[in-house]
Coordinates of C-alpha atoms and ligand atoms in Angstrom, one line a residue:
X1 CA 8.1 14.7 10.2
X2 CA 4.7 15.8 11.5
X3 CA 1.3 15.4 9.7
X4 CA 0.1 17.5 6.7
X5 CA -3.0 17.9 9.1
X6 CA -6.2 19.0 6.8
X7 CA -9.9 19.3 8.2
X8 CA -11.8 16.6 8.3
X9 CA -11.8 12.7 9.1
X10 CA -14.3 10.6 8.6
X11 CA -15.3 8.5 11.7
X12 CA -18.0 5.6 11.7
X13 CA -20.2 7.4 8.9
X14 CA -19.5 11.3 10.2
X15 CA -17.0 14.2 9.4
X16 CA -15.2 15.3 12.8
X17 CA -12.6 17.3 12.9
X18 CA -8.9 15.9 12.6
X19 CA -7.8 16.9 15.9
X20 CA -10.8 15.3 17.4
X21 CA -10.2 11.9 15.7
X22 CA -10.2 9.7 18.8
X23 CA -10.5 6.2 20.2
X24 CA -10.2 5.2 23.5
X25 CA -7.3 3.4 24.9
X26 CA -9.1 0.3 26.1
X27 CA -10.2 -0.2 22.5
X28 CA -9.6 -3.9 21.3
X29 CA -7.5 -2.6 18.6
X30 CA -5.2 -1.2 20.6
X31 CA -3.9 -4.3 22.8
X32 CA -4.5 -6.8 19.9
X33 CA -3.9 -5.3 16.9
X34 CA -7.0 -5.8 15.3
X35 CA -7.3 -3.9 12.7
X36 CA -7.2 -4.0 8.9
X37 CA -6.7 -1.0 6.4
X38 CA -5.6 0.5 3.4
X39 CA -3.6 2.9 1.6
X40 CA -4.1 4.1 -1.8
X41 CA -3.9 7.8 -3.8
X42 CA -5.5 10.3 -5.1
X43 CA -3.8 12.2 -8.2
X44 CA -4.0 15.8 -9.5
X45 CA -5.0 15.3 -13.0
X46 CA -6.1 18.5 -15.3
X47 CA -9.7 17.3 -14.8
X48 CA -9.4 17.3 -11.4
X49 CA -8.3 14.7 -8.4
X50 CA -8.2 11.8 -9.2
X51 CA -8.3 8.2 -6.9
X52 CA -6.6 5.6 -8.5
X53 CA -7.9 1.6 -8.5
X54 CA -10.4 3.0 -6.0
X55 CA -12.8 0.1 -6.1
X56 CA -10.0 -2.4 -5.9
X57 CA -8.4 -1.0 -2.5
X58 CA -12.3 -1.5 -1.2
X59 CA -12.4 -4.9 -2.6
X60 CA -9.1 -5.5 -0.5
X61 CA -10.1 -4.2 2.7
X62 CA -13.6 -6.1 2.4
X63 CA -11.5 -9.1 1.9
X64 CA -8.9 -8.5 5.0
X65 CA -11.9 -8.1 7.1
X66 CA -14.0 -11.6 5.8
X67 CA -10.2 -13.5 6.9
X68 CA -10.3 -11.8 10.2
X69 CA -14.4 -12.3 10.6
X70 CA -15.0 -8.9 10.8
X71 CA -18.2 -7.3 9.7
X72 CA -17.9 -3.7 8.4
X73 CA -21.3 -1.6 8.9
X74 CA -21.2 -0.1 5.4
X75 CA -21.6 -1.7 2.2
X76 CA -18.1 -1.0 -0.4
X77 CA -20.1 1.8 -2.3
X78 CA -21.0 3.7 0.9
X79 CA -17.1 3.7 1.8
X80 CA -16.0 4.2 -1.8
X81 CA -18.7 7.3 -1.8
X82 CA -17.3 8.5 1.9
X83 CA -13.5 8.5 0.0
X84 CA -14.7 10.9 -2.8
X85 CA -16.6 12.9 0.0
X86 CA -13.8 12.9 2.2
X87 CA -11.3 14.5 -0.5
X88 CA -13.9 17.1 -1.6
X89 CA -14.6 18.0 2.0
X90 CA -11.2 18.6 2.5
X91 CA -10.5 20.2 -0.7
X92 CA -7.3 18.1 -1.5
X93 CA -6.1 18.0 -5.1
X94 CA -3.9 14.9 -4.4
X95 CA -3.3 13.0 -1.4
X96 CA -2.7 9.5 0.3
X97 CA -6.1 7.9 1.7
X98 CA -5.7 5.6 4.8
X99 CA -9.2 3.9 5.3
X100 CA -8.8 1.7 8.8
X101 CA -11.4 -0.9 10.1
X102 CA -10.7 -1.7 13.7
X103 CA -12.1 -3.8 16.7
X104 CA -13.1 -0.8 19.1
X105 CA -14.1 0.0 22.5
X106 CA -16.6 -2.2 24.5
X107 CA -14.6 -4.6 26.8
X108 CA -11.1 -6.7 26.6
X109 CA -10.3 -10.1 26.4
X110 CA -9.0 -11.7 23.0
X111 CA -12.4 -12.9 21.8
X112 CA -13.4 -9.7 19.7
X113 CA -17.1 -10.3 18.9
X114 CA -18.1 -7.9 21.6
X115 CA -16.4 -5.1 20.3
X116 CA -17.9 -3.0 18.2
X117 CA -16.3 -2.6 14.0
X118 CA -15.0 0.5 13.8
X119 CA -14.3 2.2 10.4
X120 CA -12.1 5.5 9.8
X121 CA -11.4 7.0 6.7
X122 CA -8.5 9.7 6.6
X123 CA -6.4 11.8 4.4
X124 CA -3.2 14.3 3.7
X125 CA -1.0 15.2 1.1
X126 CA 2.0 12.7 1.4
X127 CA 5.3 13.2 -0.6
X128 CA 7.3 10.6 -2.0
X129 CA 7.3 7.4 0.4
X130 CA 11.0 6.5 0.3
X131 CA 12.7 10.0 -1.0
X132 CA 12.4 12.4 -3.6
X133 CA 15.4 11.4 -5.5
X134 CA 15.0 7.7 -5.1
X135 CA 12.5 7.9 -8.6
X136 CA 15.6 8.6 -10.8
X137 CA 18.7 7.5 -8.3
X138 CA 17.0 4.4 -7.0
X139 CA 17.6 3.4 -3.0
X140 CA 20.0 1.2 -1.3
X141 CA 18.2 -1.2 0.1
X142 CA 19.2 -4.9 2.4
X143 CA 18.2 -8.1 2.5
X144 CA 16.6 -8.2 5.9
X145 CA 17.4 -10.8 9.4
X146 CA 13.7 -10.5 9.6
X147 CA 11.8 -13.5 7.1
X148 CA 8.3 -12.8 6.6
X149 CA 5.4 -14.3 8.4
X150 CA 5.1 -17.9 7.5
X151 CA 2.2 -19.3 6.1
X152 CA -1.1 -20.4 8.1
X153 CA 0.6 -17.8 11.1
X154 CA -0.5 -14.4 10.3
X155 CA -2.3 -14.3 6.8
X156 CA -0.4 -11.5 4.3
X157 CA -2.9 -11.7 1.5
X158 CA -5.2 -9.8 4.2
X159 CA -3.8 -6.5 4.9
X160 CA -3.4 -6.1 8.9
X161 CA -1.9 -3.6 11.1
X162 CA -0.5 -6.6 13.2
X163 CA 1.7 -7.6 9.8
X164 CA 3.2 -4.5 10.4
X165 CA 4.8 -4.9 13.3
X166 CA 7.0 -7.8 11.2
X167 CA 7.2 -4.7 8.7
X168 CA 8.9 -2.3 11.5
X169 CA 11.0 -5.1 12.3
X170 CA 12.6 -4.8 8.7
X171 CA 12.3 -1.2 8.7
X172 CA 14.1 -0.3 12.1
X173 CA 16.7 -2.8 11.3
X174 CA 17.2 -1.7 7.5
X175 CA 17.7 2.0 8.8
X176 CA 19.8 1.5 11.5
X177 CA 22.3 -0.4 9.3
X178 CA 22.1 2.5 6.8
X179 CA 20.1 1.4 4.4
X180 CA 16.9 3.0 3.4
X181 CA 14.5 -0.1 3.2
X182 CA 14.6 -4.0 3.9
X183 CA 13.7 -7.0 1.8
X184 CA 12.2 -10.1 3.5
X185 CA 12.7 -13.6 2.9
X186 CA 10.0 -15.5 3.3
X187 CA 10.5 -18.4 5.7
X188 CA 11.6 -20.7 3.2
X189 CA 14.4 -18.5 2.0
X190 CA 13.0 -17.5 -1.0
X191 CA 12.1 -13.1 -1.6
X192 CA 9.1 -12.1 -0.3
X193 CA 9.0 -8.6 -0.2
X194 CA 10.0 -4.9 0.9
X195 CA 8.4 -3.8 4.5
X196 CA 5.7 -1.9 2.5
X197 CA 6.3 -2.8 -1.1
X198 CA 6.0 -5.8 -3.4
X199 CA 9.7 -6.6 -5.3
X200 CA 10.0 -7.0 -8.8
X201 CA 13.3 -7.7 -11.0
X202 CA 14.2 -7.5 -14.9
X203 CA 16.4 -10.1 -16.2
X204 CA 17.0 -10.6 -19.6
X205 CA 13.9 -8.4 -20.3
X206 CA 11.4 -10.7 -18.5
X207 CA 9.5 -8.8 -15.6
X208 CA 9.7 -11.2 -12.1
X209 CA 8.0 -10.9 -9.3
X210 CA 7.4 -13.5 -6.2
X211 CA 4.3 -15.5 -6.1
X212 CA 1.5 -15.5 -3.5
X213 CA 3.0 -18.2 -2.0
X214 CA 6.1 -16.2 -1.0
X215 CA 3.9 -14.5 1.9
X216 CA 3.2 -11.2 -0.5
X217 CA 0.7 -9.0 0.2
X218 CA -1.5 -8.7 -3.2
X219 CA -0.5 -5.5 -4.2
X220 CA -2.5 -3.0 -6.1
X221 CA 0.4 -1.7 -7.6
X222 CA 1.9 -4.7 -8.3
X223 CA -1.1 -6.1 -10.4
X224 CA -1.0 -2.5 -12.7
X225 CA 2.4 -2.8 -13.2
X226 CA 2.0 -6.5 -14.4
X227 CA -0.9 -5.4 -16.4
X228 CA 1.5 -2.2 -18.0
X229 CA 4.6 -4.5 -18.7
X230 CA 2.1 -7.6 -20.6
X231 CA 0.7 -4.2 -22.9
X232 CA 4.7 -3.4 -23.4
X233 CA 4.9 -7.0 -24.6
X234 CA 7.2 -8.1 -21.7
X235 CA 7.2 -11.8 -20.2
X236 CA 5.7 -11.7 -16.8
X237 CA 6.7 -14.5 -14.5
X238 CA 5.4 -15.3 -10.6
X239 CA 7.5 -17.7 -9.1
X240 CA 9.6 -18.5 -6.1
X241 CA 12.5 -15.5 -6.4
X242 CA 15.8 -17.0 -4.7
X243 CA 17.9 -14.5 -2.6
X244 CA 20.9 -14.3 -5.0
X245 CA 18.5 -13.9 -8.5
X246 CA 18.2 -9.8 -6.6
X247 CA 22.1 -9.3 -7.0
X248 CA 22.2 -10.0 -9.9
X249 CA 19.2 -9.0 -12.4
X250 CA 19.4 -6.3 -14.6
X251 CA 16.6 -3.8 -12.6
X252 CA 14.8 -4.2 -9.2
X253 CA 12.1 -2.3 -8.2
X254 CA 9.6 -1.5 -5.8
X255 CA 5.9 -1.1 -6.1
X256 CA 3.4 0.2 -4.3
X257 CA 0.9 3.1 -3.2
X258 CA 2.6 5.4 -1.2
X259 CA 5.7 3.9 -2.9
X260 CA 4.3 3.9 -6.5
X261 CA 7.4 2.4 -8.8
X262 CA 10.9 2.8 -6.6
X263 CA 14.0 1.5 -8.2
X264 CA 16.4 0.1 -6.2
X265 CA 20.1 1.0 -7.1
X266 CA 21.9 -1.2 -4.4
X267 CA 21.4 -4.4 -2.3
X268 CA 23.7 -5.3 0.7
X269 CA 25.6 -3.1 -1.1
X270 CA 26.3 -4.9 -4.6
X271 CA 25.2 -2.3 -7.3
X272 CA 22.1 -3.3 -9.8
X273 CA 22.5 -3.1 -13.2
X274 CA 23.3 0.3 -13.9
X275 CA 22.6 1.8 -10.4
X276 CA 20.0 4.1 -11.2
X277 CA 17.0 3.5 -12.6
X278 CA 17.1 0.9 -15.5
X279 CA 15.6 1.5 -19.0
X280 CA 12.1 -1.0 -18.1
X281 CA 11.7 0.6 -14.8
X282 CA 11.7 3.8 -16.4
X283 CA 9.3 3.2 -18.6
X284 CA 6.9 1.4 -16.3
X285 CA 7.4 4.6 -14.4
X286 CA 6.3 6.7 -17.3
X287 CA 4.0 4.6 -18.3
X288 CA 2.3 4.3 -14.6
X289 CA 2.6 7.8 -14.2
X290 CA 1.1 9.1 -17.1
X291 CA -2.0 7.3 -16.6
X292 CA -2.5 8.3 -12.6
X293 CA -1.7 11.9 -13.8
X294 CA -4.2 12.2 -16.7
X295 CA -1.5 12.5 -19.4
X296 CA -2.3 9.0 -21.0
X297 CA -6.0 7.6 -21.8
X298 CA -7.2 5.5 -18.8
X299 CA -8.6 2.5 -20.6
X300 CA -8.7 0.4 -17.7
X301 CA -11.1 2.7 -16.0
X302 CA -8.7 3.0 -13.3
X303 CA -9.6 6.1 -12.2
X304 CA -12.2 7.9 -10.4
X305 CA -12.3 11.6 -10.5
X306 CA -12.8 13.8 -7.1
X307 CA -16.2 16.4 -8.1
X308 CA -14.3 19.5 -7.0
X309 CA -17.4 21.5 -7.4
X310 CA -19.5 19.3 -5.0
X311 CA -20.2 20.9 -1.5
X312 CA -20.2 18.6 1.0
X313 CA -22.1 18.9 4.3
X314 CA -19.8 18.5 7.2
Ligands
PPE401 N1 3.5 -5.1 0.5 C1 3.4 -4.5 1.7 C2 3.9 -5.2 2.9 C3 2.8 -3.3 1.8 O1 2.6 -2.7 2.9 C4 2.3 -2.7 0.6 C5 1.7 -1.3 0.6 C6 2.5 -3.3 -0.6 C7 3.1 -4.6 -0.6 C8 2.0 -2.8 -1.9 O2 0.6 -2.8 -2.0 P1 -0.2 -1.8 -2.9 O3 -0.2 -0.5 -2.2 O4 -1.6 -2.4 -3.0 O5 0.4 -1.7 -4.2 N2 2.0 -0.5 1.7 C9 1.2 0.6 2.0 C10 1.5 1.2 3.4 C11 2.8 1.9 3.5 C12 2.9 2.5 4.9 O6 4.1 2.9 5.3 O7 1.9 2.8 5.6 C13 1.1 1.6 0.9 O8 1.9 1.7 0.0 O9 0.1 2.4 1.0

């Protein structure tokens, strides 16, 4: 499916236009996969858009960048200020937001510190990540071939494009054996995660999720959906998640931005729970949802509203 293309992309501190977005192919990023980035969204509430966990998606890709030793030229409010511009620019109620920080064009070689630190900040209205029906019906999902990175290889608490090429492995492989989305092991056996989502399972009303030390990325999601299960008054546990605990808990679930709270009906084709979404998933849905749409109170201060009024010079 193509792009919901919209106006404007920010690029290194300017607004160009969308179609004129360009790096050039010799760019440092593009051999080595040097780059880090985020995804987060932006909500239509009735007092306008609205980003949600702005600041902590920023702190994120400040952090990716200090494991990978990369400097970005602008300070976290700059780029949180740039986000808000960006979405008022383009007049966009709600949408996905995909700031990148890349190694860019000056010469090749693996050592990067010649290249300059590039930083792009772009966004477009993006539907449900893994299907419209999958928020009520759940998805049938795999266990994948593919583990996770292992530990002290490629670093998964720091968000980089590179991890993803583990994540299309999962992916491609999930799909082509009919299944919507893959779960990795890590490399000790143990669940790690979805190819772009953290995991979480229900058993005996205690909310589960794998630790850090299951190569996880540190989820956004996942922390608000920890945060909205200890207000319901539910157990939270992180620790090692074996394979077989998936098959047989009561609900699992996905998290994350673009997927925002996914139940998962089937794995390797053994039906959870009820196949469809379970009673706790559903109400960490509502409860998730309400919030990012402006039904509930956001007493976490999670968002930060868009000023649709604003003109912004492009
Ligand atoms: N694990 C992985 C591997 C991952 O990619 C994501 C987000 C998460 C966990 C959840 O993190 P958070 O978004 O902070 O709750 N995946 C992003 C990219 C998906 C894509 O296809 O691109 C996302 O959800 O934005």
């Amino acid at each position: 499916m193509a792009f919901n293309k919209v106006d404007k992309i920010w690029m290194n501190g300017q607004f160009v236009n969308w179609d004129d977005a360009k790096i050039h192919v010799l760019s440092h990023v593009v051999h080595y996969g040097s780059s880090i980035f985020e995804g987060q969204r932006c909500y239509s509430t009735p007092k306008g858009p609205a980003l949600f966990r702005l600041d902590e998606h920023i702190i994120r890709l400040f952090n990716s960048a200090k494991i990978y030793r990369m400097e970005i030229p602008f300070t976290k409010e700059e780029i949180n200020q740039a986000i808000i511009d960006l979405i008022a620019v383009n007049k966009l109620d709600s949408c996905y937001v995909r700031p990148v920080v890349y190694r860019g064009y000056e010469n090749l070689g693996v050592d990067p510190r010649n290249c300059p630190v590039d930083v792009t900040l772009a966004a477009w209205p993006w539907g449900k990540y893994l299907g419209e029906e999958a928020m009520e019906n759940g998805v049938s999902v795999c266990v994948s071939s593919w583990n996770r990175n292992a530990p002290n290889t490629m670093p998964m608490m720091a968000k980089a494009g590179a991890n993803y090429m583990n994540s299309q492995l999962i992916k491609l492989e999930a799909i082509s054996h009919g299944y919507v989305e893959g779960i990795a092991l890590d490399v000790y056996g143990m669940v790690s995660e979805g190819s772009g989502e953290n995991i979480f399972l229900i058993q005996r009303g205690n909310l589960i999720t794998p630790s850090f030390g299951s190569s996880v990325l540190p989820g956004i999601t996942r922390r608000t959906v920890i945060t909205l299960a200890k207000e319901m008054g539910l157990k939270v546990i992180e620790e090692p998640v074996p394979r077989e605990a998936l098959y047989i808990a009561d609900e699992v679930f996905f998290t994350g931005s673009a997927a925002e709270i996914t139940p998962i009906s089937k794995i390797d084709g053994i039906v959870i729970g009820n196949g469809k979404a379970g009673e706790i998933s559903k109400k960490l849905q509502k409860a998730y949802f309400d919030i990012v749409e402006g039904r509930a109170e956001d007493k976490h201060g999670w968002l930060t509203m868009v000023p649709t009024s604003k003109t912004v010079k492009s």
